[in-house]
Short mmCIF file of C-alpha atoms and ligand atoms in Angstrom, two decimals:
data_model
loop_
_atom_site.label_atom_id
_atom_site.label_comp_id
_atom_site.label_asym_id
_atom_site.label_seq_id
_atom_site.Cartn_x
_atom_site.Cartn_y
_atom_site.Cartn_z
CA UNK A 1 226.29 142.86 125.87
CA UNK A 2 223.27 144.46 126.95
CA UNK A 3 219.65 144.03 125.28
CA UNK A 4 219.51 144.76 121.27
CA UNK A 5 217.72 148.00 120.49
CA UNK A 6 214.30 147.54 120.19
CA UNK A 7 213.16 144.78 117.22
CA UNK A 8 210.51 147.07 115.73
CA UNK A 9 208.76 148.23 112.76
CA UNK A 10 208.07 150.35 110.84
CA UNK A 11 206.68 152.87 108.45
CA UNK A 12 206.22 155.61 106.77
CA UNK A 13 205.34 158.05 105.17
CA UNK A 14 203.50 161.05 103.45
CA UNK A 15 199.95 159.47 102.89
CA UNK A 16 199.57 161.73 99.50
CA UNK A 17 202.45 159.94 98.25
CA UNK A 18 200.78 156.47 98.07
CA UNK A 19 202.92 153.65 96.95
CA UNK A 20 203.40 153.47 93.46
CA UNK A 21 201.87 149.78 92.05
CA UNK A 22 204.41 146.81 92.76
CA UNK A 23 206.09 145.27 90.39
CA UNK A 24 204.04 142.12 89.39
CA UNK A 25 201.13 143.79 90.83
CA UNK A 26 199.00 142.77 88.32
CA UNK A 27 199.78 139.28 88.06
CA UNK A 28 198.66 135.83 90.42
CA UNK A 29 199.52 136.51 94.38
CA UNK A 30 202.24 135.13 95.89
CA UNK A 31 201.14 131.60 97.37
CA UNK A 32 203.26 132.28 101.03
CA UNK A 33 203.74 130.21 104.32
CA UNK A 34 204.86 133.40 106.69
CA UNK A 35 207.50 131.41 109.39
CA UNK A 36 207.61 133.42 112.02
CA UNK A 37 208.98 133.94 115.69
CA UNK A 38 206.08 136.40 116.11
CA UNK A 39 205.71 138.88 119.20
CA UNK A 40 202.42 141.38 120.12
CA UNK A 41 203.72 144.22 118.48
CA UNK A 42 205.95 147.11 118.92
CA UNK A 43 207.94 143.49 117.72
CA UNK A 44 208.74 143.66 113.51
CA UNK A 45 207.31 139.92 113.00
CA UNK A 46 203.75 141.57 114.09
CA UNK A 47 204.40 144.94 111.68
CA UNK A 48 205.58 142.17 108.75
CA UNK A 49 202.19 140.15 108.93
CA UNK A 50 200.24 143.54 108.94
CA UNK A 51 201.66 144.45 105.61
CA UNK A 52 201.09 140.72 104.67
CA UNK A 53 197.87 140.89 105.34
CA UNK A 54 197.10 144.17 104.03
CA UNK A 55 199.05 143.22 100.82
CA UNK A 56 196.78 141.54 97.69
CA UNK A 57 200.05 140.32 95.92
CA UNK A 58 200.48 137.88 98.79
CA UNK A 59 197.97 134.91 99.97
CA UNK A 60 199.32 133.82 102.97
CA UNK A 61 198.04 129.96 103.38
CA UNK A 62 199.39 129.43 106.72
CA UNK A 63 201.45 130.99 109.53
CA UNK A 64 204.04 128.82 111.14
CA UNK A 65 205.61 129.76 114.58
CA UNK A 66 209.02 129.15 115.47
CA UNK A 67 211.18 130.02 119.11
CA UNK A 68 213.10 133.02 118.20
CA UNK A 69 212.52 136.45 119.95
CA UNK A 70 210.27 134.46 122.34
CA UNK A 71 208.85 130.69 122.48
CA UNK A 72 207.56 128.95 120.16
CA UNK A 73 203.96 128.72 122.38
CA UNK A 74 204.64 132.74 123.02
CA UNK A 75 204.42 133.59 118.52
CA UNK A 76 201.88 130.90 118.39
CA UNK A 77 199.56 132.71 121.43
CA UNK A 78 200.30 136.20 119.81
CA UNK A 79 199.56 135.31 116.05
CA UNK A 80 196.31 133.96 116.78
CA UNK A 81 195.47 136.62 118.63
CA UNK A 82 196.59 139.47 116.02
CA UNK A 83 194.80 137.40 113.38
CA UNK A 84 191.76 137.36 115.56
CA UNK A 85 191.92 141.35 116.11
CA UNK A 86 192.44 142.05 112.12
CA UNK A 87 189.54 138.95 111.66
CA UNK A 88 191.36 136.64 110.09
CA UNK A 89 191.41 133.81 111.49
CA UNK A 90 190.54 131.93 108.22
CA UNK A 91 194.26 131.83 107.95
CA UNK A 92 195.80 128.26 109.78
CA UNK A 93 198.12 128.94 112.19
CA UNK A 94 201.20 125.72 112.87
CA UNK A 95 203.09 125.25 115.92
CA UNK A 96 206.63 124.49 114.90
CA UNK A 97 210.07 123.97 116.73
CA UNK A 98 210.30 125.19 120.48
CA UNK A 99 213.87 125.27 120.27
CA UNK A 100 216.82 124.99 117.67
CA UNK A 101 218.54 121.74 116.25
CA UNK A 102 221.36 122.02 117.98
CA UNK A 103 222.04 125.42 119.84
CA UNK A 104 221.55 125.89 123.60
CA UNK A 105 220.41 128.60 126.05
CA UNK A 106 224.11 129.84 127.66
CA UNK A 107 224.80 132.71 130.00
CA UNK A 108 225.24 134.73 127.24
CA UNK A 109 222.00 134.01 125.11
CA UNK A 110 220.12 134.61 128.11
CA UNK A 111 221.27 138.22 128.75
CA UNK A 112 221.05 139.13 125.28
CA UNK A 113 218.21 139.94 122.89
CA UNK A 114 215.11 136.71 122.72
CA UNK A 115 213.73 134.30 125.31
CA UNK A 116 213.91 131.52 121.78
CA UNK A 117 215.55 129.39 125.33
CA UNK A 118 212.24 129.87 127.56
CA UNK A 119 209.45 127.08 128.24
CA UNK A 120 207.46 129.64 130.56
CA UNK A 121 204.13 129.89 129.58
CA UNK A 122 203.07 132.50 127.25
CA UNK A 123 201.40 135.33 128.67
CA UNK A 124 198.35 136.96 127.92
CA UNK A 125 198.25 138.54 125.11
CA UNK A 126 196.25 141.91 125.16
CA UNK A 127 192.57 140.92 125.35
CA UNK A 128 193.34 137.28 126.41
CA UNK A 129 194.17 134.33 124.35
CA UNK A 130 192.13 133.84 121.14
CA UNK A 131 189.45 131.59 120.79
CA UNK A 132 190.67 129.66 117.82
CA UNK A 133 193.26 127.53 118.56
CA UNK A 134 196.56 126.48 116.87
CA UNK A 135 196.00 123.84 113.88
CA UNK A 136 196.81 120.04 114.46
CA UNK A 137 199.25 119.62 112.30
CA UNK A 138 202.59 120.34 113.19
CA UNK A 139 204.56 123.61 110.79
CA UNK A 140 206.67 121.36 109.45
CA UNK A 141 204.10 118.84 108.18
CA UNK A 142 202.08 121.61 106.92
CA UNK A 143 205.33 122.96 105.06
CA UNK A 144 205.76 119.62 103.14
CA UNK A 145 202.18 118.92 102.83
CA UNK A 146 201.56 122.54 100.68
CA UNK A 147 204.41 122.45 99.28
CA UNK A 148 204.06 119.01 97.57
CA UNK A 149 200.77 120.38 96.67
CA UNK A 150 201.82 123.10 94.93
CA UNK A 151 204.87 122.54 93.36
CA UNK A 152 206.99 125.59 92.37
CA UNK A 153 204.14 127.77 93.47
CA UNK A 154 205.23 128.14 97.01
CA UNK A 155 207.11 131.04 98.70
CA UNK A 156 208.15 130.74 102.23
CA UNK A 157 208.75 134.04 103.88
CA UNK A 158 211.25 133.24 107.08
CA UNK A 159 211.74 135.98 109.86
CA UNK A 160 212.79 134.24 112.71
CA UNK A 161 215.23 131.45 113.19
CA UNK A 162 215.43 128.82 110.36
CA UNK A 163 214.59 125.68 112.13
CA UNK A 164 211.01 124.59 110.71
CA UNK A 165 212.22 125.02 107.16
CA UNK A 166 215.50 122.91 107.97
CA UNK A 167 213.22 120.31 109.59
CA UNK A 168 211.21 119.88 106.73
CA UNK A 169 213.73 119.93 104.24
CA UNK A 170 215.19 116.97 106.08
CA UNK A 171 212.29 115.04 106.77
CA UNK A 172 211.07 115.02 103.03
CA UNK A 173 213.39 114.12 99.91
CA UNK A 174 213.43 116.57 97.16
CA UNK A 175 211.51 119.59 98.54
CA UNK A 176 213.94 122.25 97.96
CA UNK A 177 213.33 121.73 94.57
CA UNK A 178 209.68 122.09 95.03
CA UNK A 179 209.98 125.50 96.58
CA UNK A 180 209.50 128.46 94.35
CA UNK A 181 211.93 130.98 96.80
CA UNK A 182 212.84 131.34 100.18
CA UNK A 183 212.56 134.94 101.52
CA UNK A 184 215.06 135.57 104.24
CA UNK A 185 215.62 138.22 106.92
CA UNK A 186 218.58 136.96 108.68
CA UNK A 187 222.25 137.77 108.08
CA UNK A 188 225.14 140.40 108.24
CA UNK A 189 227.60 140.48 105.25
CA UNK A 190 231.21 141.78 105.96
CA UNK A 191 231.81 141.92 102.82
CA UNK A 192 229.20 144.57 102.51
CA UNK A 193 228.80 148.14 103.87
CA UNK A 194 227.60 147.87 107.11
CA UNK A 195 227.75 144.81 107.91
CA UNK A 196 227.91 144.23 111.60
CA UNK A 197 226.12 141.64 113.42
CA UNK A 198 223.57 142.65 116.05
CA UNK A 199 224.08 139.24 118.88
CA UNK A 200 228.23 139.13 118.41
CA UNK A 201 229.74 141.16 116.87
CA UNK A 202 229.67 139.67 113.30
CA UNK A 203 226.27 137.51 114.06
CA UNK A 204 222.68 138.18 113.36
CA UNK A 205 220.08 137.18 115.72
CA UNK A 206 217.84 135.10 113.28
CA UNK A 207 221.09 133.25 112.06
CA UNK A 208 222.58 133.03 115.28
CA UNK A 209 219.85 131.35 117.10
CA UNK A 210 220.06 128.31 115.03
CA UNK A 211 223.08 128.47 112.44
CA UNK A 212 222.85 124.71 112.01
CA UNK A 213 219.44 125.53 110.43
CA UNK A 214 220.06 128.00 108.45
CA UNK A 215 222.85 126.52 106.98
CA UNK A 216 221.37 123.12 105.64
CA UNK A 217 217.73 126.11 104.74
CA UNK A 218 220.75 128.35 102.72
CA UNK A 219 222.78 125.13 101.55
CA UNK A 220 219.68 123.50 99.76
CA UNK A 221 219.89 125.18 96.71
CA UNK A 222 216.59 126.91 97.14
CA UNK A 223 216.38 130.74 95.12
CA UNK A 224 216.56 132.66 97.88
CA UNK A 225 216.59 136.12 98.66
CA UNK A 226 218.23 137.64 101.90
CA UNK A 227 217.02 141.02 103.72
CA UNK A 228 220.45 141.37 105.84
CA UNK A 229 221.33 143.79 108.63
CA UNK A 230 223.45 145.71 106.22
CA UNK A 231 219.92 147.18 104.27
CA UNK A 232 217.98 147.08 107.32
CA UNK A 233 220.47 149.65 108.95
CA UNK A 234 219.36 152.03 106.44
CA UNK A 235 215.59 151.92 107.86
CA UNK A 236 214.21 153.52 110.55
CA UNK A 237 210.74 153.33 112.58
CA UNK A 238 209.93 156.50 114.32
CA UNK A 239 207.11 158.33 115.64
CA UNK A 240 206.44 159.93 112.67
CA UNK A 241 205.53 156.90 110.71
CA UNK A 242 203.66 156.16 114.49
CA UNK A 243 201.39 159.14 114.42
CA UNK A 244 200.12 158.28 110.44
CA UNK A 245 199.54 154.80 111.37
CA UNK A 246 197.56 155.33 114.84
CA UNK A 247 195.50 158.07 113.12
CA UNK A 248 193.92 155.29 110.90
CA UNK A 249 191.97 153.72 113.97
CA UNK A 250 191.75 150.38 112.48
CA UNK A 251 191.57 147.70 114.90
CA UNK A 252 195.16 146.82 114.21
CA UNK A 253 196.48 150.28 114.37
CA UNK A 254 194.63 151.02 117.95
CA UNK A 255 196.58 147.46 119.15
CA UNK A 256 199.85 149.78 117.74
CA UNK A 257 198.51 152.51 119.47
CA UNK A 258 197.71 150.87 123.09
CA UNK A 259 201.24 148.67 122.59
CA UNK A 260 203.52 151.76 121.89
CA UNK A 261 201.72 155.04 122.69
CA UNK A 262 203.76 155.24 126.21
CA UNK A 263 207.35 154.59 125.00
CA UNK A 264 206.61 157.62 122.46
CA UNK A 265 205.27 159.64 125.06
CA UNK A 266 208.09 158.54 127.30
CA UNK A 267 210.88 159.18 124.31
CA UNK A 268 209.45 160.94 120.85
CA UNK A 269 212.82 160.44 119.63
CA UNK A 270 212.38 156.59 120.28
CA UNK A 271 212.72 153.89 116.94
CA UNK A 272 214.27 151.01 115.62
CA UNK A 273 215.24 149.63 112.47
CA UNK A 274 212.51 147.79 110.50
CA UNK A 275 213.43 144.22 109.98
CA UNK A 276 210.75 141.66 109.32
CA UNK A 277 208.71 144.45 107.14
CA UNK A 278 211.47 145.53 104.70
CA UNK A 279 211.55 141.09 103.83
CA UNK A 280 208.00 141.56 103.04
CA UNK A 281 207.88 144.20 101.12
CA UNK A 282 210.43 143.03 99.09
CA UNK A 283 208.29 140.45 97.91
CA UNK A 284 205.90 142.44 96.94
CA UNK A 285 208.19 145.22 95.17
CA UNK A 286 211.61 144.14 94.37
CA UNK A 287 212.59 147.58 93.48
CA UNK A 288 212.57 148.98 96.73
CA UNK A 289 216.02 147.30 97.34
CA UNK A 290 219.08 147.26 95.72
CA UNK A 291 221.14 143.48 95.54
CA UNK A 292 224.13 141.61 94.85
CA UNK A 293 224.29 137.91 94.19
CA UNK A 294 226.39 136.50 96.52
CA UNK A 295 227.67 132.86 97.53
CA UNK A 296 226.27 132.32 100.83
CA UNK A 297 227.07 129.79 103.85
CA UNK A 298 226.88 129.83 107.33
CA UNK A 299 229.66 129.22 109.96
CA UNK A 300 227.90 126.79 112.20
CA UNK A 301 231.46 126.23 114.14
CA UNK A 302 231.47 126.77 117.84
CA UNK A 303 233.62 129.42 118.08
CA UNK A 304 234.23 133.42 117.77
CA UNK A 305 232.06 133.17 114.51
CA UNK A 306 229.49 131.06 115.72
CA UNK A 307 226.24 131.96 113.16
CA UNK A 308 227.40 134.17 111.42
CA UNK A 309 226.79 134.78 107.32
CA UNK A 310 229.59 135.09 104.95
CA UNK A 311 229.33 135.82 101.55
CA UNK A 312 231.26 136.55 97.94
CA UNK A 313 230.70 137.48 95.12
CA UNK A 314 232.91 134.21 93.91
CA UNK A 315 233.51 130.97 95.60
CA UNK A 316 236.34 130.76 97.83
CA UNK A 317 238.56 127.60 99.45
CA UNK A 318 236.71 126.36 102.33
CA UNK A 319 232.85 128.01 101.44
CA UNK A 320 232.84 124.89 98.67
CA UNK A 321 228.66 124.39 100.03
CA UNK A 322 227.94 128.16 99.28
CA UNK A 323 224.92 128.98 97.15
CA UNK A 324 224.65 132.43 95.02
CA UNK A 325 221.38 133.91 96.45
CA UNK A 326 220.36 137.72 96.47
CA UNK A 327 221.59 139.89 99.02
CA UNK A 328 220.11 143.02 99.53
CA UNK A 329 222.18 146.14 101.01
CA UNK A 330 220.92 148.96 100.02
CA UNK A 331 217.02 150.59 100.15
CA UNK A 332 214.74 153.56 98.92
CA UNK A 333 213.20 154.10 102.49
CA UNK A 334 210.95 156.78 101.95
CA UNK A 335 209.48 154.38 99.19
CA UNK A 336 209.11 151.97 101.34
CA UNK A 337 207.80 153.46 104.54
CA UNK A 338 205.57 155.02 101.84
CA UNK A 339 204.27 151.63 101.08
CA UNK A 340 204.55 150.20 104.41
CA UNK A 341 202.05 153.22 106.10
CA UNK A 342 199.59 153.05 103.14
CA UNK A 343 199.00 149.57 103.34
CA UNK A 344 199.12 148.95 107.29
CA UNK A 345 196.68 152.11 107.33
CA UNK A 346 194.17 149.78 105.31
CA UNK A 347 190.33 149.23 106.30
C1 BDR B 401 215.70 139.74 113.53
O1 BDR B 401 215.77 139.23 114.86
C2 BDR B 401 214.48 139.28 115.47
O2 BDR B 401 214.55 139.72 116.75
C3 BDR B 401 213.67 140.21 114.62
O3 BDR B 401 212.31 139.84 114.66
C4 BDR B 401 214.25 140.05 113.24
O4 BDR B 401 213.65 138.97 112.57
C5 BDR B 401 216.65 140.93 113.42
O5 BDR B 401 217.95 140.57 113.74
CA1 CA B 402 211.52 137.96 113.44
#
């Protein structure tokens, strides 16, 4: 299998048409940790905290960095950086798990999609490595100290592989019950339209990096809410969502601009679906996607169905440690590249 179509972004659309208020807008932010396996964009993690950041219904109270589409040390160089560029770097940034609990590099993960496997070095990101360095504390710590903090107040947004938030849940007794909802982009529901996998042919890469993870994260009996492939299909980042962004010349959008300019000058046809972002927005406007409540596990048996998702709409003999969680398959795109544009077009 040859590399996954490009893991980007996002957004959208008509400027005039500006998002109409979210749902909840008017009431307390959403207290987030935003676990990520963050890249420089054109990568979807980077377009996802942009909307974060430009989003007042969320207060994101720290960033924790997990390997996924790169190494751990690669979304932990790369966040601080982005944070520095948008000048934020009030907001803590937690190095978490370099590699998952149990799954290792093979032939295959190597010539697929993510370097989650790598220990290189990070690189340079563009303008060199911020100055503000990565907090003490280690993600998972952080997890269970703000969560204990704040019972039932916490959100934790996940867009990469699920380890940190299976590594805290087993290191402290009783958390799941102390976390208000777990936001999920990871999946691939047969039993949905669309509902291919994007690594093998029935896995998704978030899931399938570490399915041991994500099945004690989606076994813990924590709400959740799941941003599968099957809505993200229906999204689409192109260069018209490109052009309204770069035209805001914000120092975020001119890091779009210098990251991405060539591959649409190269290919103006050139996209990909928009991942991380639609799991964000979400959050802030449930409306934007339609749901079913589904039981939900994770086949974490080495075989032909290694990581993938599997879910019903009852239980079924053999998914006995399924949880019913929301999962989302269908979406109002030009509402939400709408929103997306608008708000990643912010001063
Ligand atoms: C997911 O995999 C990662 O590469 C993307 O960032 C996204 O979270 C899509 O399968
Ligand atoms: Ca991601």
């Amino acid at each position: 299998m040859t590399a996954i179509p490009i893991r980007f972004f996002v957004c959208a659309a008509a400027l005039s048409l500006a998002a109409t208020p979210a749902a909840g807008q008017a009431t307390a932010a959403h207290k987030i940790i935003f676990d990520t396996d963050f890249v420089i964009p054109p990568q979807d993690d980077s377009f996802a905290l942009m909307l974060a950041l430009k989003s007042p219904e969320l207060q994101i109270l720290g960033i924790t960095t997990v390997a996924g589409n790169d190494s751990m040390e690669r979304a932990t160089a790369d966040v601080l950086r982005v944070l520095e560029i948008a000048k934020r770097t009030d907001i803590p940034v937690y190095r978490g798990a370099n590699m998952p609990l149990l799954h290792e590099k093979s032939d295959f993960a190597a010539s697929v999609h993510g370097r989650w496997w790598s220990d290189d070095p990070p690189p340079a990101p563009p303008g060199g490595f911020a100055e503000k360095p990565a907090e003490r504390e280690s993600a998972m710590d952080f997890i269970i100290r703000t969560v204990n903090a704040n019972p039932g107040e916490v959100t934790i947004v996940a867009i990469g592989p699920l380890t940190n938030v299976a590594m805290a849940l087993r290191q402290e007794p009783g958390l799941a019950k102390r976390i208000k909802r777990l936001v999920v982009m990871g999946g691939a529901f047969a039993s949905l339209p669309d509902g291919a996998g994007n690594v093998t042919p029935n896995a998704e890469f978030n899931i399938w990096v570490d399915p041991e993870a994500a099945r004690i994260a989606l076994r813990a009996g924590i709400p959740s809410q799941l941003t599968p492939l099957n809505v993200t299909r229906k999204t689409r980042f192109s260069k018209e969502w490109y052009d309204k962004i770069v035209a805001a010349k914000t120092p975020l959008t001119e890091l779009v601009r210098e990251r991405m300019a060539a591959r649409f000058e190269k290919d103006p046809n050139a996209g990909g679906q928009m991942y991380d972002q639609l799991a964000v927005a979400t959050l802030i406007d449930p409306t934007l996607v339609t749901s079913a409540d589904l039981f939900v596990d994770v086949d974490a048996n080495r075989g032909p169905s290694y990581g993938t998702t599997v879910g019903g709409r009852k239980p079924w003999g053999g998914g006995e440690g399924a949880q019913q969680m929301s999962v989302q398959h269908d979406v109002d795109f030009p509402r939400f590249i709408n929103m997306f544009v608008e708000r990643v077009t912010r001063k």
